[in-house]
CSV table of C-alpha atoms in Angstrom, one decimal:
chain,number,residue,atom,x,y,z
A,13,MET,CA,-131.1,-57.7,85.9
A,14,ASP,CA,-129.2,-55.5,83.8
A,15,SER,CA,-125.7,-56.4,82.1
A,16,ASP,CA,-123.8,-54.9,85.5
A,17,GLU,CA,-126.0,-57.1,87.9
A,18,ARG,CA,-125.2,-60.4,85.8
A,19,ASP,CA,-121.6,-58.8,86.0
A,20,GLU,CA,-122.1,-58.7,90.2
A,21,GLN,CA,-122.7,-63.1,90.2
A,22,ARG,CA,-119.6,-64.4,88.4
A,23,ILE,CA,-115.9,-64.4,87.2
A,24,VAL,CA,-115.2,-61.2,85.1
A,25,TRP,CA,-112.1,-61.1,82.8
A,26,ALA,CA,-110.0,-58.1,81.2
A,27,VAL,CA,-106.7,-58.2,79.8
A,28,VAL,CA,-104.9,-54.9,80.5
A,29,GLY,CA,-101.4,-53.9,78.7
A,30,THR,CA,-98.8,-53.6,80.4
A,31,ASP,CA,-94.5,-52.8,80.6
A,32,ILE,CA,-94.7,-56.5,81.3
A,33,GLY,CA,-96.7,-57.3,78.5
A,34,PRO,CA,-100.8,-57.8,78.5
A,35,LEU,CA,-101.5,-59.5,82.1
A,36,LEU,CA,-105.4,-60.9,82.7
A,37,LEU,CA,-107.3,-59.7,85.5
A,38,ALA,CA,-109.9,-61.3,86.9
A,39,ALA,CA,-112.8,-61.2,89.8
A,40,THR,CA,-115.1,-61.9,91.0
A,41,PRO,CA,-117.6,-60.4,94.2
A,42,GLU,CA,-115.0,-61.0,96.6
A,43,GLY,CA,-112.5,-59.0,95.0
A,44,LEU,CA,-109.3,-59.5,92.2
A,45,VAL,CA,-109.1,-63.2,92.1
A,46,ASN,CA,-106.4,-63.9,89.9
A,47,VAL,CA,-103.6,-62.1,87.6
A,48,VAL,CA,-101.7,-64.2,84.9
A,49,PHE,CA,-98.7,-62.6,82.7
A,50,HIS,CA,-98.2,-62.5,79.7
A,51,ALA,CA,-101.9,-63.2,78.7
A,52,THR,CA,-102.1,-64.3,74.7
A,53,ASP,CA,-104.6,-66.0,73.6
A,54,ALA,CA,-102.9,-69.2,74.0
A,55,VAL,CA,-102.4,-68.3,77.9
A,56,ARG,CA,-106.1,-66.0,78.2
A,57,ASP,CA,-107.7,-69.0,76.8
A,58,ARG,CA,-106.2,-71.6,79.2
A,59,SER,CA,-106.0,-69.4,82.0
A,60,LEU,CA,-109.7,-69.0,82.5
A,61,LYS,CA,-110.7,-72.8,81.7
A,62,GLN,CA,-109.1,-73.2,85.1
A,63,LEU,CA,-111.2,-70.7,87.0
A,64,ALA,CA,-114.2,-71.8,85.4
A,65,SER,CA,-112.8,-75.5,86.7
A,66,ARG,CA,-111.6,-74.1,90.0
A,67,LEU,CA,-114.4,-72.0,90.9
A,68,GLY,CA,-117.5,-73.6,88.8
A,69,ASP,CA,-118.5,-70.5,87.3
A,70,GLU,CA,-117.9,-69.9,83.6
A,71,PRO,CA,-115.6,-66.1,83.1
A,72,VAL,CA,-117.1,-63.4,81.6
A,73,GLU,CA,-115.0,-60.8,79.5
A,74,ALA,CA,-116.3,-57.7,80.8
A,75,PRO,CA,-113.2,-54.7,80.9
A,76,GLY,CA,-116.3,-52.1,82.0
A,77,SER,CA,-117.3,-54.1,85.1
A,78,PRO,CA,-117.2,-52.5,87.9
A,79,LEU,CA,-115.6,-55.4,89.9
A,80,LEU,CA,-112.4,-54.4,87.7
A,81,ALA,CA,-113.2,-51.3,87.5
A,82,GLU,CA,-110.8,-50.2,90.3
A,83,ALA,CA,-108.4,-53.2,89.6
A,84,ILE,CA,-107.5,-51.7,85.8
A,85,ARG,CA,-107.0,-48.4,87.4
A,86,GLN,CA,-104.8,-49.5,90.6
A,87,VAL,CA,-102.8,-51.9,87.6
A,88,GLU,CA,-102.2,-48.8,84.9
A,89,ALA,CA,-101.1,-46.3,88.1
A,90,TYR,CA,-98.2,-49.3,89.0
A,91,PHE,CA,-97.1,-49.4,85.8
A,92,ALA,CA,-97.3,-45.7,85.4
A,93,GLY,CA,-95.1,-44.9,88.9
A,94,ALA,CA,-98.4,-43.0,90.0
A,95,ARG,CA,-99.5,-46.0,92.6
A,96,HIS,CA,-96.9,-47.9,94.9
A,97,ASP,CA,-99.7,-49.7,96.8
A,98,PHE,CA,-103.0,-52.0,96.1
A,99,GLU,CA,-106.3,-51.0,97.7
A,100,LEU,CA,-108.4,-53.5,96.3
A,101,PRO,CA,-110.1,-56.4,97.7
A,102,LEU,CA,-108.7,-60.1,97.5
A,103,ASP,CA,-110.2,-63.2,97.1
A,104,TRP,CA,-107.9,-65.4,98.1
A,105,SER,CA,-110.2,-68.7,96.9
A,106,LEU,CA,-107.8,-70.3,94.8
A,107,ILE,CA,-105.0,-70.4,97.6
A,108,SER,CA,-105.0,-72.2,101.1
A,109,GLY,CA,-103.7,-72.7,104.0
A,110,PHE,CA,-98.9,-72.5,104.2
A,111,ASN,CA,-99.6,-70.7,101.1
A,112,ARG,CA,-102.2,-68.8,101.7
A,113,GLN,CA,-100.5,-67.5,104.7
A,114,VAL,CA,-97.0,-66.9,102.7
A,115,LEU,CA,-99.0,-64.8,100.9
A,116,ARG,CA,-100.7,-62.8,103.4
A,117,GLU,CA,-97.8,-61.8,105.0
A,118,LEU,CA,-96.3,-61.1,101.7
A,119,ALA,CA,-98.8,-58.8,100.9
A,120,SER,CA,-99.1,-57.1,104.1
A,121,GLY,CA,-95.7,-56.9,104.9
A,122,VAL,CA,-93.1,-56.2,102.1
A,123,PRO,CA,-94.2,-52.9,100.8
A,124,PHE,CA,-93.1,-51.2,97.5
A,125,GLY,CA,-89.4,-50.5,96.6
A,126,SER,CA,-88.0,-53.2,99.3
A,127,VAL,CA,-86.9,-56.8,99.0
A,128,VAL,CA,-87.2,-60.1,101.6
A,129,GLY,CA,-85.3,-63.3,101.7
A,130,TYR,CA,-87.6,-66.4,101.5
A,131,GLY,CA,-86.2,-67.7,104.5
A,132,ASP,CA,-87.0,-63.9,105.9
A,133,LEU,CA,-90.6,-64.2,105.0
A,134,ALA,CA,-90.2,-67.9,106.5
A,135,ARG,CA,-89.4,-67.0,109.9
A,136,ARG,CA,-92.5,-63.9,109.6
A,137,VAL,CA,-94.8,-66.8,109.3
A,138,GLY,CA,-93.4,-69.0,112.1
A,139,GLN,CA,-91.6,-71.6,109.6
A,140,PRO,CA,-88.1,-70.8,109.9
A,141,GLY,CA,-86.8,-74.0,108.5
A,142,ALA,CA,-89.5,-73.6,105.7
A,143,ALA,CA,-87.3,-71.5,102.3
A,144,GLN,CA,-88.0,-73.7,99.9
A,145,ALA,CA,-92.1,-74.0,101.1
A,146,VAL,CA,-92.1,-70.0,100.6
A,147,GLY,CA,-90.4,-70.7,97.1
A,148,VAL,CA,-92.8,-73.2,96.3
A,149,ALA,CA,-95.8,-70.3,98.0
A,150,MET,CA,-94.2,-67.7,95.2
A,151,GLY,CA,-95.2,-70.4,92.6
A,152,SER,CA,-98.5,-71.0,92.9
A,153,ASN,CA,-99.3,-67.0,93.9
A,154,PRO,CA,-102.8,-66.4,91.7
A,155,LEU,CA,-102.7,-62.5,92.3
A,156,PRO,CA,-98.5,-61.8,90.9
A,157,VAL,CA,-98.0,-58.1,90.7
A,158,VAL,CA,-101.2,-57.4,93.2
A,159,VAL,CA,-99.2,-59.5,95.9
A,160,PRO,CA,-96.1,-59.0,95.3
A,161,CYS,CA,-93.8,-62.4,94.6
A,162,HIS,CA,-91.4,-60.2,92.7
A,163,ARG,CA,-89.9,-58.9,95.7
A,164,VAL,CA,-89.1,-62.0,97.0
A,165,VAL,CA,-85.0,-62.8,96.4
A,166,GLU,CA,-81.8,-65.3,97.5
A,167,SER,CA,-80.5,-64.3,101.1
A,168,ASP,CA,-77.4,-64.3,98.9
A,169,GLY,CA,-78.2,-61.8,96.8
A,170,GLY,CA,-79.4,-64.2,93.7
A,171,ILE,CA,-82.8,-62.7,92.1
A,172,GLY,CA,-84.7,-66.1,92.9
A,173,GLY,CA,-86.5,-67.7,90.5
A,174,PHE,CA,-90.1,-66.1,88.9
A,175,GLY,CA,-93.5,-67.6,87.2
A,176,GLY,CA,-93.5,-64.6,84.8
A,177,GLY,CA,-89.7,-65.1,83.8
A,178,LEU,CA,-86.9,-63.5,85.2
A,179,GLU,CA,-87.2,-60.8,83.0
A,180,THR,CA,-90.1,-59.9,84.2
A,181,LYS,CA,-88.9,-59.8,87.8
A,182,ARG,CA,-86.2,-57.6,86.8
A,183,LYS,CA,-88.6,-55.3,85.2
A,184,LEU,CA,-91.0,-55.0,88.7
A,185,LEU,CA,-87.8,-54.8,90.6
A,186,ALA,CA,-86.4,-51.3,88.5
A,187,LEU,CA,-90.0,-50.2,88.4
A,188,GLU,CA,-89.8,-50.7,92.0
A,189,GLY,CA,-86.0,-48.7,92.4
A,190,VAL,CA,-85.0,-52.2,93.3
A,191,LEU,CA,-83.0,-53.0,90.6
A,192,PRO,CA,-81.2,-50.6,87.6
A,193,GLU,CA,-83.6,-50.7,85.0
A,194,PRO,CA,-82.1,-52.6,82.3
A,195,LEU,CA,-79.6,-50.6,80.0
A,196,PHE,CA,-81.2,-53.1,76.7
């Protein structure tokens, strides 16, 4: 069995440099399974340990893996301004129930350059009183950037929270033309 065949049977990962800092990308044979912000050594190691625990297999660093190649290409194109939509197979196994329903709606129904309110997203999934639960779903998103939780904002015009930090959210929204570029 060659190395490509072994990679196809496990969790593979790579760290990609971006305008918002290093991102850890992890994939399984089913698709991209995890994106982690600020992937310093400590964050990376903790994230990989959690992945191993949750998925039952030890992640292997494999930046050249066919499972990751397209994800890396599309993430780099997104940050270069050359891609607006991700067209990747996604492995949703790290999320379930209401959170998965909300994130799938977000991925398919909130395009590049637009935003949606927490309450609006709750209504879209048939739970009009669940704005806070939508916020919890955004905080548990295992695939940020690709599943664009940065596009969910407060109904009063506030930016809302963000697991990657508010400065990261501002940068992503500026990249998409929703907010002006920061002056400094």
